[in-house]
Every structure is written in C-alpha cells, then in structure tokens.
XYZ file of C-alpha atoms in Angstrom:
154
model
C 0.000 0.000 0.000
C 1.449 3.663 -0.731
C -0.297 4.859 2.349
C 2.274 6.650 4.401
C 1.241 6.591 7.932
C 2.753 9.197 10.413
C 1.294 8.674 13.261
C -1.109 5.851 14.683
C -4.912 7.153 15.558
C -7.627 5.459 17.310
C -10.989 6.495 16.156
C -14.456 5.245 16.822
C -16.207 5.016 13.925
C -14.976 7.785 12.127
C -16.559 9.550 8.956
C -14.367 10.645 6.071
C -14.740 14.132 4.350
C -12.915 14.091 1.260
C -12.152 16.857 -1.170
C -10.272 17.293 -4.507
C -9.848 20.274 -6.675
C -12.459 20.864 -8.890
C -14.693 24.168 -10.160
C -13.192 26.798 -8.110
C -11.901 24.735 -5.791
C -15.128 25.108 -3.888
C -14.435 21.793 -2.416
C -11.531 21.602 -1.348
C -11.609 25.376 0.148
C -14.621 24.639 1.955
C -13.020 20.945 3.377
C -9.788 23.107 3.834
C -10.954 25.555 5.951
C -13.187 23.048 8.254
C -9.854 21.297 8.398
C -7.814 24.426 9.892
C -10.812 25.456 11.963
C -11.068 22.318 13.759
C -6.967 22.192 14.105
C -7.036 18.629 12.897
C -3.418 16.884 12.665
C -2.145 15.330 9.764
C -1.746 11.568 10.680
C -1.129 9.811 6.690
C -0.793 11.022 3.156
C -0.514 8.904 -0.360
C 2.311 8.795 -2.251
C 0.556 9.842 -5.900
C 3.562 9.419 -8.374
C 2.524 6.257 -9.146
C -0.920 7.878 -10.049
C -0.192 11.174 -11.343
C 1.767 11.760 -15.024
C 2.848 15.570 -15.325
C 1.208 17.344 -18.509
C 3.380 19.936 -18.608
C 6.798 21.475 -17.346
C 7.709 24.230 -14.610
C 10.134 26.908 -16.097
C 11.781 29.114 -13.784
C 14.688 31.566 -14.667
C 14.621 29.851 -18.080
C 15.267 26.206 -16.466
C 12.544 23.437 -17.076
C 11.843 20.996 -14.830
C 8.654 18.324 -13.368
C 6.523 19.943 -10.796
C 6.193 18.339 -7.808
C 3.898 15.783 -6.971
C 0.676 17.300 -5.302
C 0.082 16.262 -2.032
C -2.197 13.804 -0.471
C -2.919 13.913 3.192
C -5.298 12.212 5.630
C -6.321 14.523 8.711
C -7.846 13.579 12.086
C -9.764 14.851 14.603
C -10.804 12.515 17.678
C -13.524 13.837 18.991
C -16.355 14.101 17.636
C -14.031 11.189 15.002
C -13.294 12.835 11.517
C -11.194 11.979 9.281
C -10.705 14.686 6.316
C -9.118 13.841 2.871
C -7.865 16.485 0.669
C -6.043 15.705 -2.874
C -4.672 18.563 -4.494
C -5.075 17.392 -7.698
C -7.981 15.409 -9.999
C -6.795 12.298 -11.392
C -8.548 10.577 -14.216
C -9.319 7.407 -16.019
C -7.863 3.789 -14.549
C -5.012 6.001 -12.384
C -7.677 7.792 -10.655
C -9.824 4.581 -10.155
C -6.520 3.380 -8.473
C -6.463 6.288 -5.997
C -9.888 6.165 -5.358
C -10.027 2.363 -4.734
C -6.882 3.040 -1.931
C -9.032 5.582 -0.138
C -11.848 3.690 0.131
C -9.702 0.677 1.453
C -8.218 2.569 4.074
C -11.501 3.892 5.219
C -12.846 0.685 5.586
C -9.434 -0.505 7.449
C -9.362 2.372 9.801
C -13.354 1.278 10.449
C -14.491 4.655 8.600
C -18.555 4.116 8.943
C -19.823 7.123 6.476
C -18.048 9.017 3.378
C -18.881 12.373 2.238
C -17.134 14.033 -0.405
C -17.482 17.603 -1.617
C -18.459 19.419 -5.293
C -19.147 22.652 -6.415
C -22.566 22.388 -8.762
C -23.022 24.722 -11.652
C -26.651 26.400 -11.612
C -28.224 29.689 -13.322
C -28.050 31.932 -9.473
C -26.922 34.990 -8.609
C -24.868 35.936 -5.879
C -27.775 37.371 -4.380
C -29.213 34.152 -3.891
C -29.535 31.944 -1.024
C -27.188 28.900 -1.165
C -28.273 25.849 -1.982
C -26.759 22.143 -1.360
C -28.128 19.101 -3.198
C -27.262 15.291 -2.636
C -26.303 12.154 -3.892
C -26.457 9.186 -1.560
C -24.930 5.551 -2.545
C -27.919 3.945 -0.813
C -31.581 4.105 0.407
C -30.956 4.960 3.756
C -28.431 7.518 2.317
C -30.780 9.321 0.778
C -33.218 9.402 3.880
C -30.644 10.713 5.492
C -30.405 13.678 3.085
C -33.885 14.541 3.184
C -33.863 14.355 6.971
C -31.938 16.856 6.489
C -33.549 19.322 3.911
C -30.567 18.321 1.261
C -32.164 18.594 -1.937
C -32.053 15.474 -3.733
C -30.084 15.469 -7.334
C-alpha cells in the first residue's frame, strides 16, 4: 500500500470528508478551511507518483523541470471522530480509479462508517441568492438521510 502513515490514531467510527480540486476549488476550500478550523493533525498522506503523469513542465529563470507531486494527506480529529481527505489534484481514467479504490480501502481498514465528499454544482443563481446544497447518496438509507436533512435530492 502507498499509504504513508505518520502517526497511529484510534478512532471510533470515524466519517471521512474528502475533497479534490475541482470548479473553483469550492471543495476543497470549503473541506480546507473546516480542516484548519477544527486544528485537525495530519496523521497519513498517499504517495501519488505512481498515479499522477505531469502534462506539462515548470520553467523558472529559463530552467525546465517536473513539478512536484501534489500532495495527499489524511487529517484527524478525535472527537467528535473525523477523518478529512484532501487531494490537491484530480486524477482521471484507470489512475484515478486506483487512488480512489486506496481511499476507500483505508476507510474501511481504519473502520471509517460514512463518506462524504465535496463538489461545487453549476446552476443559473446569482450571488444574491440563497445557497443551496443538493445530494447524492450511494444507498436508500443515504438518501433518507439527506432529506432528513432538507438536502435537496439530485
């Protein structure tokens, strides 16, 4: 496994917020700054090279050279148990099947009991307007849970 772990954590049924960059970064911002507000400490991070193929170069003072591998880090907090996942970069296709299938196995291994993950959602409002969230569950009792609580259903 190319899970790095720093530090061993004890959690009771923990639930996972996970975040990678997308429209804005909406997601990740908003998982970002719930992760500084609640001071939670960095206990593991993935190793992406194996995932991630550079599309491009970084110049600087007219030398080229790979950027560096964006970073991948678990975060804990122990009480009330959250774990937060932020991915600085969107990976694609089989490689980001890969990634996503080693999250979801170390969730289950560290006894993670719910997964949320983050998106921004394009629609015609101003700024004006009152936010809105909507929802996608992975089961029935998923989506009850949404409605319980007034998440608009996609």
């Amino acid at each position: 496994m190319s899970i790095k772990i720093r530090s061993k954590v004890k959690l009771h049924h923990p639930i996972l917020l996970a975040a990678w960059p997308g429209m804005g970064n909406v997601a990740l911002g908003a998982i970002h700054y719930l992760r500084k507000k609640l001071a939670m400490a960095e206990f593991a991070k993935i190793d992406v090279t194996q995932f991630y193929h550079p599309e491009g170069i970084v110049v600087v003072d007219g030398l080229g050279k790979l950027p560096s591998s964006p970073k991948s880090i678990f975060y804990n907090l122990i009480e009330p148990p959250i774990i937060v996942f932020e991915n600085e970069i969107q990976i694609g296709g089989e490689e980001g099947m890969k990634l996503i299938k080693l999250v979801l196995d170390f969730a289950r291994e560290i006894g993670t009991v719910q997964i949320i993950t983050a998106a921004a959602f394009p629609t015609t409002s101003s700024y004006k307007d009152p936010s809105q969230i909507f929802g996608v569950a992975g089961s029935i009792s998923g989506m009850e849970q949404l409605r319980r609580l007034n998440i608009q259903i996609m």
